[in-house]
Amino acid sequence: MSEQHEGGTHDVVDPSTGVAFTTVEMAGTAAVDAAVERAAAAFPAWRDVAPADRARLLRRVAAAVDADLDHLADLEVREAGHPTANARWEAGNLRDVLEYSAAAVERHLGDQIPVAGGIDVTFHEPLGVVGVITPWNFPMPIAGWSVGPALAAGNTVVLKPAELTPLTSLRFAELAREAGLPEGVLQVLPGRGDVAGQRLVEHPAVRKLVFTGSTAVGRGVMAGAARHVKRVTLELGGKSANIVFADSDLERAAATAPDGVFDNAGQDCCARSRILVQRSVHDRFLELLEPAVKGVRVADPRSPDAQMGPLISAAQRERVAGFLTEESLGASAEVAFTGTAPEGAGFWFRPTVVLAPDPRVRVATEEVFGPVVTVTPFDDEADAVRIANDSRYGLSGSIWTRDLGRALRVSRAVEAGNLSVNSHSSVRYGTPFGGVKESGLGRELGPHALDAFTDVKNVFISTT
Ligand code: NDP
C-alpha cells in the first residue's frame, strides 16, 4: 500500500444536510513518519531565518489568509455548519493570530541577569518539530493559535486536523506554501486520531504536542508524551459557570446568556453551560431568559440571519440527546423550555434550558457539548463560588454583578483560567487562554504565546 493511501479515506459531511460532499485521504503512520522527517529536515534552515524575514513571511501568510477569507469561511460553513458570520470571524481570527505572532518574532526577548564574574544571558530556543492535534469545533482558530506562535518561534509544524473537519486546515497549508513558507515548515495531515494523531504522540522526533479536544483523549496524549518527556499544551473540556447575582443588570444578563452558551450550538469548550442564579431573582431571571432563548435563530448556516447552525454529526446529536432522557435527568432536573430548530435533514438541536436545583446531576456536571444549559439557584456569594468550583473542569466563566469588589473577589475565587465580568468574552488573540484542573495545561495566545514553543537556554560568559 502506498504511503498516501494507508490511512484510508474519509467522506466530509455537510452537517446542515447530512450529505457527504467530498472525500479526503487519511494519513496512516507511514505518512506521519514521512511528514515528521520532512519537518525535522526543514527545521534548521527555518530556525536560522533572520527574525525580520521570518516575521515578513508570516505576515505574507496572514495576507494570503485575508485574501482567501470568503473561501475559507465557505469551507468552514460546509464542513462544520457554522453560520457564515461566525465562519468569517474564524478566518479573520486565523489571520489576526498570524499577524500578532509575526510581530512577536522580533520582540521575543531574553534576559541579561546580574551575576558575579561575567555576564549571564538567556535565549529562547525553538524546540524542533511541533505536533498539533485539533478538534472539529473551531478548526481554523485553534489551528492558528498553535501554528502562528510555533512558527514565529522558529519551529516546524505537523498539524492533524479532526477527521470531520479537514478542509480549512488543508487550504491554510496551501495558502502558506503559495505565500512562500518553505517546504516542510507547515504540513497538514488529515488522519484518524487513533492512527495519525497517536503516531504524532509517539514519534520521538516530535518535541512538543499541542492537543485540543476531550479530557479523556488529552489524558492519553499526556501519558504518551511522557515517554519521551515531550512538552505538552492541553486545551480540554469545560463546564463553565455563568454566575448571576441579584444586584446585576438582570435584563442584560438574561438577554446575553444564550450567546454565552449556544454559540457554535454549544460545541464550545468555553460554553457557560451552568447558569447559577441568586435565589431571590431566580424566577424573574427565568422569565427574562425564556424569550431570549426562543429568539435564538437556529437556521441554515448560509442564511444571513442564522445565529446557530446544526450540531457537527449524527453521533454528536445522539450524545447530546442522551443527556435529556428521563433516566439521565433523574428525579430533580427537568426541561424548563426550548427554542426552535429546523426539522428534517441535518443534525439540528433546539436550544434547551434545564432546571437543575441539584447541581450534582449529570447534565450539570458533564460536558454536554451541545445547546443545553442548566439553571441552578444559589444563596449567597460563598454558595455561588462553592457550586462553581465543584467541578473537575476550570476553563472559563462569567460573573454578573454591579459590585466591583464582589466582581474581583469572585473572579479570584472561581477556579478557571478565563473569566469575564458582565460579558461572556473568552478568547482574544492578545490575551492568554487556557484552563486549570482537568480543563488543560499551559496557555495559548497573548504576549507570552511564543514561550510555550521554546525552551530557555542560559549562557554564562566569563569576563575574568
Ligand atoms: P476527541 O478528543 O476525540 O478529538 C480531538 C482530536 O483528537 C481530533 O483530532 C481526534 O481525531 C484526535 N484524537 C482522537 N483520539 C486520539 C488519540 N488516541 N491520539 C491522538 N489524537 C486523537 O474529541 P471528539 O471529537 O471525539 O469529541 C468528543 C467530546 O470531546 C465532545 O463531545 C466534547 O465533549 C469534547 N471535545 C471538547 C473540545 C474542546 O475544545 N474542549 C473539542 C472537541 C471535543 P479524529 O477525531 O480525527 O479521530
Short mmCIF file of C-alpha atoms and ligand atoms in Angstrom, two decimals:
data_model
loop_
_atom_site.label_atom_id
_atom_site.label_comp_id
_atom_site.label_asym_id
_atom_site.label_seq_id
_atom_site.Cartn_x
_atom_site.Cartn_y
_atom_site.Cartn_z
CA MET A 1 0.00 0.00 0.00
CA SER A 2 1.35 3.47 -0.81
CA GLU A 3 2.18 5.93 1.94
CA GLN A 4 -0.68 8.20 0.81
CA HIS A 5 -3.41 5.57 0.94
CA GLU A 6 -2.56 3.57 4.01
CA GLY A 7 -4.90 5.60 6.25
CA GLY A 8 -7.97 5.12 4.02
CA THR A 9 -10.37 7.90 3.11
CA HIS A 10 -12.99 9.99 4.88
CA ASP A 11 -16.20 11.45 3.44
CA VAL A 12 -16.69 15.01 4.64
CA VAL A 13 -20.35 15.65 5.51
CA ASP A 14 -22.26 18.95 5.50
CA PRO A 15 -23.88 18.95 8.98
CA SER A 16 -26.78 21.11 7.79
CA THR A 17 -27.88 18.50 5.23
CA GLY A 18 -26.26 15.28 6.44
CA VAL A 19 -24.91 14.77 2.90
CA ALA A 20 -21.27 13.97 2.11
CA PHE A 21 -19.80 16.38 -0.43
CA THR A 22 -16.14 15.44 -0.76
CA THR A 23 -13.66 12.74 0.17
CA VAL A 24 -10.29 13.27 1.80
CA GLU A 25 -7.36 10.87 2.00
CA MET A 26 -6.32 9.95 5.52
CA ALA A 27 -2.70 9.70 6.55
CA GLY A 28 -1.55 6.49 8.17
CA THR A 29 1.53 6.03 10.32
CA ALA A 30 3.96 5.88 7.37
CA ALA A 31 2.69 9.21 6.05
CA VAL A 32 3.04 10.76 9.51
CA ASP A 33 6.59 9.42 9.80
CA ALA A 34 7.47 10.87 6.39
CA ALA A 35 5.95 14.26 7.31
CA VAL A 36 7.83 14.38 10.62
CA GLU A 37 11.05 13.59 8.76
CA ARG A 38 10.41 16.44 6.31
CA ALA A 39 9.59 18.76 9.22
CA ALA A 40 12.78 17.75 11.04
CA ALA A 41 14.82 18.34 7.87
CA ALA A 42 13.24 21.78 7.36
CA PHE A 43 13.82 22.83 10.98
CA PRO A 44 17.48 24.01 10.97
CA ALA A 45 17.02 26.33 7.99
CA TRP A 46 13.72 27.72 9.36
CA ARG A 47 15.25 28.29 12.80
CA ASP A 48 18.07 30.22 11.14
CA VAL A 49 15.89 32.52 9.03
CA ALA A 50 16.64 36.06 10.24
CA PRO A 51 13.90 37.24 12.64
CA ALA A 52 12.74 40.10 10.40
CA ASP A 53 12.49 37.73 7.42
CA ARG A 54 10.56 35.12 9.40
CA ALA A 55 8.20 37.87 10.54
CA ARG A 56 7.79 39.09 6.95
CA LEU A 57 6.94 35.58 5.74
CA LEU A 58 4.34 35.15 8.45
CA ARG A 59 2.78 38.49 7.53
CA ARG A 60 2.59 37.26 3.93
CA VAL A 61 0.81 34.09 5.08
CA ALA A 62 -1.61 36.29 7.07
CA ALA A 63 -2.24 38.40 3.95
CA ALA A 64 -2.90 35.23 1.92
CA VAL A 65 -5.45 34.11 4.52
CA ASP A 66 -7.06 37.54 4.38
CA ALA A 67 -7.30 37.44 0.57
CA ASP A 68 -8.92 33.99 0.78
CA LEU A 69 -11.19 34.84 3.71
CA ASP A 70 -14.54 34.29 1.95
CA HIS A 71 -13.40 30.97 0.54
CA LEU A 72 -12.06 29.76 3.89
CA ALA A 73 -15.30 30.85 5.56
CA ASP A 74 -17.35 28.95 2.95
CA LEU A 75 -15.35 25.79 3.62
CA GLU A 76 -16.00 26.18 7.35
CA VAL A 77 -19.73 26.66 6.76
CA ARG A 78 -19.81 23.47 4.67
CA GLU A 79 -17.73 21.17 6.82
CA ALA A 80 -18.63 22.46 10.31
CA GLY A 81 -22.09 24.01 9.83
CA HIS A 82 -21.09 27.35 11.35
CA PRO A 83 -23.18 30.40 10.42
CA THR A 84 -21.42 32.45 7.73
CA ALA A 85 -20.76 35.44 10.01
CA ASN A 86 -19.10 33.17 12.60
CA ALA A 87 -17.02 31.42 9.94
CA ARG A 88 -15.81 34.76 8.60
CA TRP A 89 -14.83 35.78 12.15
CA GLU A 90 -12.92 32.50 12.49
CA ALA A 91 -10.94 33.02 9.28
CA GLY A 92 -10.24 36.59 10.44
CA ASN A 93 -9.04 35.25 13.77
CA LEU A 94 -6.56 32.96 11.97
CA ARG A 95 -5.24 35.99 10.05
CA ASP A 96 -5.02 38.10 13.20
CA VAL A 97 -3.15 35.44 15.19
CA LEU A 98 -0.64 35.09 12.36
CA GLU A 99 -0.11 38.85 12.28
CA TYR A 100 0.19 39.05 16.06
CA SER A 101 2.69 36.17 16.05
CA ALA A 102 4.70 37.81 13.25
CA ALA A 103 5.01 40.94 15.40
CA ALA A 104 6.33 38.84 18.30
CA VAL A 105 9.28 37.34 16.36
CA GLU A 106 11.49 40.40 16.80
CA ARG A 107 10.32 41.05 20.37
CA HIS A 108 10.94 37.62 21.87
CA LEU A 109 13.48 38.94 24.32
CA GLY A 110 15.78 37.01 26.60
CA ASP A 111 17.18 38.24 29.93
CA GLN A 112 20.51 39.63 30.97
CA ILE A 113 20.96 38.60 34.59
CA PRO A 114 23.40 40.20 37.08
CA VAL A 115 25.95 37.60 38.25
CA ALA A 116 29.49 37.63 39.61
CA GLY A 117 32.49 37.18 37.33
CA GLY A 118 30.84 37.67 33.96
CA ILE A 119 27.57 38.22 32.18
CA ASP A 120 24.65 35.89 32.03
CA VAL A 121 22.12 35.85 29.20
CA THR A 122 19.16 33.69 28.27
CA PHE A 123 17.95 32.62 24.83
CA HIS A 124 14.55 31.27 23.79
CA GLU A 125 15.50 28.23 21.71
CA PRO A 126 12.88 26.66 19.42
CA LEU A 127 12.03 23.04 20.17
CA GLY A 128 12.09 21.47 16.70
CA VAL A 129 9.06 19.66 15.28
CA VAL A 130 5.75 20.55 16.93
CA GLY A 131 2.75 18.22 16.53
CA VAL A 132 -0.65 19.91 16.64
CA ILE A 133 -3.89 17.93 17.02
CA THR A 134 -7.04 19.99 16.55
CA PRO A 135 -10.75 19.29 17.17
CA TRP A 136 -13.73 19.86 14.89
CA ASN A 137 -15.44 22.63 16.86
CA PHE A 138 -13.27 25.60 15.80
CA PRO A 139 -10.85 24.14 13.26
CA MET A 140 -9.42 27.39 11.90
CA PRO A 141 -8.82 29.48 15.03
CA ILE A 142 -7.50 26.55 17.06
CA ALA A 143 -5.04 25.65 14.29
CA GLY A 144 -3.84 29.27 14.19
CA TRP A 145 -3.33 29.54 17.96
CA SER A 146 -0.58 26.90 17.74
CA VAL A 147 0.74 27.31 14.22
CA GLY A 148 1.27 31.11 14.46
CA PRO A 149 3.42 31.20 17.62
CA ALA A 150 5.13 27.85 16.91
CA LEU A 151 6.37 29.05 13.51
CA ALA A 152 7.17 32.51 14.85
CA ALA A 153 9.42 30.93 17.49
CA GLY A 154 11.32 29.01 14.78
CA ASN A 155 9.73 25.54 14.99
CA THR A 156 8.29 23.46 12.16
CA VAL A 157 4.75 22.08 12.48
CA VAL A 158 2.83 18.94 11.55
CA LEU A 159 -0.89 19.55 12.06
CA LYS A 160 -3.52 16.80 12.24
CA PRO A 161 -6.99 18.27 11.95
CA ALA A 162 -10.08 16.40 13.18
CA GLU A 163 -11.32 13.80 10.73
CA LEU A 164 -14.68 15.58 10.46
CA THR A 165 -13.24 18.99 9.51
CA PRO A 166 -10.00 18.75 7.49
CA LEU A 167 -10.76 21.23 4.67
CA THR A 168 -9.89 24.64 6.13
CA SER A 169 -6.60 23.35 7.53
CA LEU A 170 -5.66 21.81 4.16
CA ARG A 171 -6.45 25.12 2.45
CA PHE A 172 -4.42 27.00 5.06
CA ALA A 173 -1.35 24.85 4.31
CA GLU A 174 -1.80 25.52 0.58
CA LEU A 175 -2.04 29.27 1.18
CA ALA A 176 1.06 29.21 3.39
CA ARG A 177 3.09 27.45 0.66
CA GLU A 178 1.85 29.88 -2.01
CA ALA A 179 2.81 32.79 0.25
CA GLY A 180 6.38 31.49 0.36
CA LEU A 181 6.64 29.40 3.52
CA PRO A 182 9.44 26.91 2.77
CA GLU A 183 8.54 23.28 2.13
CA GLY A 184 8.24 21.16 5.27
CA VAL A 185 7.75 24.11 7.62
CA LEU A 186 3.97 23.61 7.90
CA GLN A 187 2.35 20.32 6.89
CA VAL A 188 -1.29 19.35 7.36
CA LEU A 189 -2.13 15.66 7.53
CA PRO A 190 -5.76 14.64 7.89
CA GLY A 191 -5.99 11.27 9.57
CA ARG A 192 -7.74 9.33 12.28
CA GLY A 193 -6.94 10.32 15.83
CA ASP A 194 -6.07 6.83 16.96
CA VAL A 195 -3.77 6.37 13.95
CA ALA A 196 -2.20 9.62 12.72
CA GLY A 197 -2.77 11.50 16.00
CA GLN A 198 -1.41 8.64 18.03
CA ARG A 199 1.69 8.46 15.82
CA LEU A 200 2.41 12.15 16.40
CA VAL A 201 2.17 11.47 20.12
CA GLU A 202 4.58 8.55 19.89
CA HIS A 203 7.07 9.83 17.31
CA PRO A 204 10.38 10.57 19.06
CA ALA A 205 11.25 13.46 16.72
CA VAL A 206 8.11 15.40 17.68
CA ARG A 207 9.35 17.54 20.55
CA LYS A 208 6.10 19.21 21.58
CA LEU A 209 2.40 18.39 21.29
CA VAL A 210 -0.49 20.80 21.36
CA PHE A 211 -3.74 18.93 21.80
CA THR A 212 -7.24 20.40 21.89
CA GLY A 213 -10.17 18.07 22.46
CA SER A 214 -11.73 15.87 25.09
CA THR A 215 -10.21 15.41 28.52
CA ALA A 216 -10.24 11.63 28.05
CA VAL A 217 -8.06 11.73 24.92
CA GLY A 218 -5.94 14.56 26.36
CA ARG A 219 -5.05 12.38 29.31
CA GLY A 220 -3.77 9.71 26.89
CA VAL A 221 -1.80 12.30 24.92
CA MET A 222 -0.11 13.46 28.11
CA ALA A 223 0.72 9.90 29.14
CA GLY A 224 2.13 9.14 25.66
CA ALA A 225 4.19 12.33 25.67
CA ALA A 226 5.74 11.34 28.99
CA ARG A 227 7.62 8.52 27.30
CA HIS A 228 9.90 10.99 25.50
CA VAL A 229 9.41 13.83 28.01
CA LYS A 230 7.71 15.87 25.29
CA ARG A 231 6.35 19.26 26.14
CA VAL A 232 2.55 19.41 26.03
CA THR A 233 -0.07 22.09 25.90
CA LEU A 234 -3.56 20.71 26.52
CA GLU A 235 -6.82 22.57 25.91
CA LEU A 236 -9.54 20.22 27.13
CA GLY A 237 -13.15 20.24 28.24
CA GLY A 238 -15.14 22.69 30.31
CA LYS A 239 -18.32 23.09 32.32
CA SER A 240 -18.18 26.78 32.94
CA ALA A 241 -20.44 28.73 35.28
CA ASN A 242 -22.30 31.92 34.44
CA ILE A 243 -22.93 33.42 37.89
CA VAL A 244 -25.74 35.95 38.06
CA PHE A 245 -26.03 37.96 41.29
CA ALA A 246 -29.22 39.71 42.35
CA ASP A 247 -27.51 43.13 42.08
CA SER A 248 -26.65 42.66 38.38
CA ASP A 249 -28.31 44.16 35.32
CA LEU A 250 -30.66 41.19 35.16
CA GLU A 251 -32.15 42.13 31.78
CA ARG A 252 -28.72 42.18 30.17
CA ALA A 253 -27.57 39.04 31.97
CA ALA A 254 -30.62 37.15 30.69
CA ALA A 255 -30.50 38.61 27.18
CA THR A 256 -26.86 37.62 26.71
CA ALA A 257 -26.91 34.24 28.49
CA PRO A 258 -27.84 32.41 25.23
CA ASP A 259 -24.74 33.89 23.49
CA GLY A 260 -22.63 32.61 26.38
CA VAL A 261 -23.67 29.00 25.82
CA PHE A 262 -25.33 28.48 22.43
CA ASP A 263 -22.59 29.94 20.24
CA ASN A 264 -21.47 27.20 17.84
CA ALA A 265 -24.52 25.20 19.03
CA GLY A 266 -22.87 24.85 22.43
CA GLN A 267 -19.93 22.96 20.93
CA ASP A 268 -17.53 25.30 22.61
CA CYS A 269 -15.12 24.40 25.40
CA CYS A 270 -15.84 27.83 26.96
CA ALA A 271 -19.64 27.44 26.85
CA ARG A 272 -21.20 28.86 30.01
CA SER A 273 -23.32 25.75 30.32
CA ARG A 274 -24.21 26.17 34.01
CA ILE A 275 -26.15 29.29 34.88
CA LEU A 276 -26.07 29.90 38.64
CA VAL A 277 -28.65 32.50 39.71
CA GLN A 278 -29.08 34.07 43.13
CA ARG A 279 -32.25 32.57 44.60
CA SER A 280 -34.00 35.91 45.18
CA VAL A 281 -34.02 36.67 41.40
CA HIS A 282 -34.15 33.07 40.09
CA ASP A 283 -37.76 33.15 38.89
CA ARG A 284 -37.51 36.64 37.39
CA PHE A 285 -34.31 35.61 35.56
CA LEU A 286 -36.09 32.60 34.04
CA GLU A 287 -38.95 34.84 32.86
CA LEU A 288 -36.39 37.03 31.08
CA LEU A 289 -34.36 34.09 29.77
CA GLU A 290 -37.27 32.35 28.05
CA PRO A 291 -37.87 34.93 25.27
CA ALA A 292 -34.11 35.27 24.77
CA VAL A 293 -33.76 31.51 24.19
CA LYS A 294 -36.85 31.34 21.98
CA GLY A 295 -35.43 34.21 19.95
CA VAL A 296 -32.20 32.41 19.02
CA ARG A 297 -32.38 31.98 15.25
CA VAL A 298 -31.37 28.38 14.54
CA ALA A 299 -31.27 28.13 10.76
CA ASP A 300 -29.40 27.08 7.65
CA PRO A 301 -25.89 28.41 8.36
CA ARG A 302 -25.85 30.07 4.92
CA SER A 303 -28.84 32.22 5.78
CA PRO A 304 -27.63 35.72 6.68
CA ASP A 305 -29.61 35.93 9.91
CA ALA A 306 -28.66 32.47 11.27
CA GLN A 307 -27.26 32.70 14.81
CA MET A 308 -26.86 28.98 15.39
CA GLY A 309 -26.36 26.10 12.99
CA PRO A 310 -26.61 22.32 13.40
CA LEU A 311 -24.51 20.02 15.55
CA ILE A 312 -21.44 18.54 13.88
CA SER A 313 -22.69 14.97 13.37
CA ALA A 314 -25.48 12.48 13.94
CA ALA A 315 -23.37 10.87 16.67
CA GLN A 316 -22.98 14.20 18.47
CA ARG A 317 -26.74 14.82 18.26
CA GLU A 318 -27.39 11.42 19.79
CA ARG A 319 -24.84 12.09 22.53
CA VAL A 320 -26.44 15.44 23.40
CA ALA A 321 -29.96 13.96 23.38
CA GLY A 322 -28.69 11.28 25.78
CA PHE A 323 -28.32 13.94 28.50
CA LEU A 324 -32.02 14.79 28.34
CA THR A 325 -33.66 11.39 28.77
CA GLU A 326 -35.76 10.91 31.91
CA GLU A 327 -33.21 8.45 33.18
CA SER A 328 -30.31 10.85 32.70
CA LEU A 329 -32.11 13.89 34.15
CA GLY A 330 -33.19 11.96 37.24
CA ALA A 331 -35.95 12.95 39.63
CA SER A 332 -34.91 16.54 40.31
CA ALA A 333 -33.88 18.01 36.92
CA GLU A 334 -36.40 18.91 34.21
CA VAL A 335 -36.51 20.72 30.87
CA ALA A 336 -37.96 24.19 31.50
CA PHE A 337 -38.30 25.35 27.87
CA THR A 338 -36.63 25.10 24.49
CA GLY A 339 -36.08 27.30 21.49
CA THR A 340 -36.77 26.19 17.94
CA ALA A 341 -34.75 24.42 15.23
CA PRO A 342 -35.40 23.37 11.63
CA GLU A 343 -36.95 19.93 11.05
CA GLY A 344 -35.66 17.33 8.64
CA ALA A 345 -32.21 16.64 7.24
CA GLY A 346 -29.19 17.96 9.12
CA PHE A 347 -28.10 17.49 12.72
CA TRP A 348 -30.40 20.09 14.30
CA PHE A 349 -30.98 20.51 18.00
CA ARG A 350 -33.13 23.02 19.87
CA PRO A 351 -31.55 25.32 22.44
CA THR A 352 -32.66 23.73 25.70
CA VAL A 353 -32.87 25.07 29.25
CA VAL A 354 -32.88 22.58 32.12
CA LEU A 355 -33.80 23.39 35.71
CA ALA A 356 -31.23 21.73 37.95
CA PRO A 357 -31.87 22.63 41.60
CA ASP A 358 -29.36 19.90 42.48
CA PRO A 359 -26.06 20.97 40.86
CA ARG A 360 -24.65 17.42 41.06
CA VAL A 361 -26.95 15.88 38.42
CA ARG A 362 -25.25 14.51 35.30
CA VAL A 363 -26.41 17.25 32.89
CA ALA A 364 -24.99 19.89 35.27
CA THR A 365 -21.62 18.21 35.81
CA GLU A 366 -20.57 16.58 32.49
CA GLU A 367 -19.60 18.47 29.34
CA VAL A 368 -22.64 18.19 27.03
CA PHE A 369 -21.05 19.98 24.05
CA GLY A 370 -24.44 20.89 22.66
CA PRO A 371 -27.06 23.64 23.11
CA VAL A 372 -28.12 22.63 26.60
CA VAL A 373 -27.81 24.85 29.67
CA THR A 374 -28.75 24.20 33.29
CA VAL A 375 -30.08 26.80 35.73
CA THR A 376 -29.32 26.33 39.43
CA PRO A 377 -30.16 28.70 42.31
CA PHE A 378 -27.61 29.76 44.94
CA ASP A 379 -27.97 31.59 48.25
CA ASP A 380 -25.01 33.92 48.63
CA GLU A 381 -21.51 34.66 47.30
CA ALA A 382 -19.87 31.78 49.15
CA ASP A 383 -22.53 29.36 47.90
CA ALA A 384 -22.06 30.58 44.29
CA VAL A 385 -18.29 30.06 44.47
CA ARG A 386 -18.72 26.64 46.07
CA ILE A 387 -21.07 25.41 43.32
CA ALA A 388 -18.96 26.96 40.53
CA ASN A 389 -15.84 25.22 41.83
CA ASP A 390 -17.50 21.87 42.43
CA SER A 391 -16.32 20.63 39.04
CA ARG A 392 -13.36 18.74 37.67
CA TYR A 393 -13.12 21.42 34.98
CA GLY A 394 -11.92 25.02 35.16
CA LEU A 395 -11.80 26.74 31.81
CA SER A 396 -13.89 29.89 31.75
CA GLY A 397 -16.89 31.58 33.31
CA SER A 398 -18.84 34.81 33.73
CA ILE A 399 -19.79 36.92 36.72
CA TRP A 400 -22.72 39.33 36.57
CA THR A 401 -22.78 41.96 39.34
CA ARG A 402 -22.68 45.75 39.74
CA ASP A 403 -20.49 45.45 42.84
CA LEU A 404 -16.87 45.90 41.79
CA GLY A 405 -15.47 44.42 44.99
CA ARG A 406 -17.61 41.31 44.56
CA ALA A 407 -16.62 41.06 40.88
CA LEU A 408 -12.96 40.99 41.88
CA ARG A 409 -13.43 38.68 44.88
CA VAL A 410 -15.39 36.14 42.86
CA SER A 411 -13.02 36.40 39.87
CA ARG A 412 -10.17 35.44 42.19
CA ALA A 413 -12.16 32.70 43.92
CA VAL A 414 -13.51 30.88 40.88
CA GLU A 415 -11.10 28.18 39.72
CA ALA A 416 -10.87 28.88 35.99
CA GLY A 417 -8.33 30.18 33.51
CA ASN A 418 -10.54 32.78 31.81
CA LEU A 419 -13.26 34.85 33.42
CA SER A 420 -15.32 37.76 32.22
CA VAL A 421 -17.30 40.23 34.27
CA ASN A 422 -20.61 41.46 32.83
CA SER A 423 -19.79 39.84 29.48
CA HIS A 424 -19.10 36.41 28.01
CA SER A 425 -15.77 37.09 26.39
CA SER A 426 -13.20 34.28 26.47
CA VAL A 427 -10.74 34.38 23.66
CA ARG A 428 -8.81 37.36 22.37
CA TYR A 429 -5.60 36.74 20.46
CA GLY A 430 -3.75 39.31 22.59
CA THR A 431 -4.63 37.75 25.95
CA PRO A 432 -3.70 34.36 27.42
CA PHE A 433 -6.13 31.47 27.15
CA GLY A 434 -6.19 28.09 28.87
CA GLY A 435 -7.64 26.05 31.70
CA VAL A 436 -6.96 24.84 35.22
CA LYS A 437 -7.76 21.45 36.78
CA GLU A 438 -8.85 18.93 34.11
CA SER A 439 -9.51 21.68 31.55
CA GLY A 440 -5.91 21.65 30.49
CA LEU A 441 -2.32 22.57 30.92
CA GLY A 442 -0.44 25.62 29.69
CA ARG A 443 -1.60 28.79 27.97
CA GLU A 444 -2.04 29.81 24.36
CA LEU A 445 -2.23 33.28 22.80
CA GLY A 446 -1.31 36.54 24.48
CA PRO A 447 2.02 38.33 24.78
CA HIS A 448 3.85 35.20 26.01
CA ALA A 449 2.50 32.75 23.40
CA LEU A 450 5.95 32.04 21.93
CA ASP A 451 7.32 30.91 25.30
CA ALA A 452 5.26 27.71 25.04
CA PHE A 453 7.20 26.81 21.88
CA THR A 454 10.71 27.40 23.19
CA ASP A 455 12.99 26.25 25.97
CA VAL A 456 15.07 28.79 27.86
CA LYS A 457 18.82 28.38 27.47
CA ASN A 458 21.09 30.06 29.99
CA VAL A 459 24.61 31.12 28.96
CA PHE A 460 27.26 32.48 31.32
CA ILE A 461 30.21 34.33 29.77
CA SER A 462 33.20 34.79 32.00
CA THR A 463 34.83 38.21 31.97
CA THR A 464 37.76 37.17 34.13
P1 NDP B 1 -11.52 13.96 20.67
O1 NDP B 1 -10.83 14.38 21.88
O2 NDP B 1 -11.64 12.51 20.36
O3 NDP B 1 -10.86 14.63 19.35
C1 NDP B 1 -9.99 15.74 19.32
C2 NDP B 1 -8.83 15.46 18.36
O4 NDP B 1 -8.03 14.39 18.88
C3 NDP B 1 -9.25 15.01 16.96
O5 NDP B 1 -8.34 15.49 16.01
C4 NDP B 1 -9.15 13.50 17.09
O6 NDP B 1 -9.00 12.84 15.84
C5 NDP B 1 -7.88 13.38 17.91
N1 NDP B 1 -7.71 12.09 18.59
C6 NDP B 1 -8.65 11.18 18.92
N2 NDP B 1 -8.07 10.10 19.52
C7 NDP B 1 -6.74 10.34 19.55
C8 NDP B 1 -5.63 9.61 20.04
N3 NDP B 1 -5.75 8.43 20.61
N4 NDP B 1 -4.40 10.16 19.92
C9 NDP B 1 -4.23 11.37 19.36
N5 NDP B 1 -5.26 12.11 18.86
C10 NDP B 1 -6.50 11.61 18.97
O7 NDP B 1 -12.95 14.62 20.69
P2 NDP B 1 -14.25 14.14 19.90
O8 NDP B 1 -14.21 14.72 18.56
O9 NDP B 1 -14.42 12.64 19.96
O10 NDP B 1 -15.40 14.78 20.76
C11 NDP B 1 -15.89 14.10 21.90
C12 NDP B 1 -16.18 15.07 23.02
O11 NDP B 1 -14.98 15.73 23.40
C13 NDP B 1 -17.12 16.20 22.66
O12 NDP B 1 -18.43 15.84 22.73
C14 NDP B 1 -16.71 17.22 23.70
O13 NDP B 1 -17.34 16.93 24.92
C15 NDP B 1 -15.23 17.03 23.81
N6 NDP B 1 -14.49 17.99 22.98
C16 NDP B 1 -14.00 19.09 23.56
C17 NDP B 1 -13.34 20.03 22.80
C18 NDP B 1 -12.80 21.26 23.41
O14 NDP B 1 -12.47 22.21 22.71
N7 NDP B 1 -12.66 21.29 24.71
C19 NDP B 1 -13.17 19.89 21.36
C20 NDP B 1 -13.70 18.66 20.83
C21 NDP B 1 -14.33 17.77 21.64
P3 NDP B 1 -10.27 12.34 14.96
O15 NDP B 1 -11.49 12.96 15.53
O16 NDP B 1 -9.94 12.81 13.63
O17 NDP B 1 -10.30 10.86 15.05
#
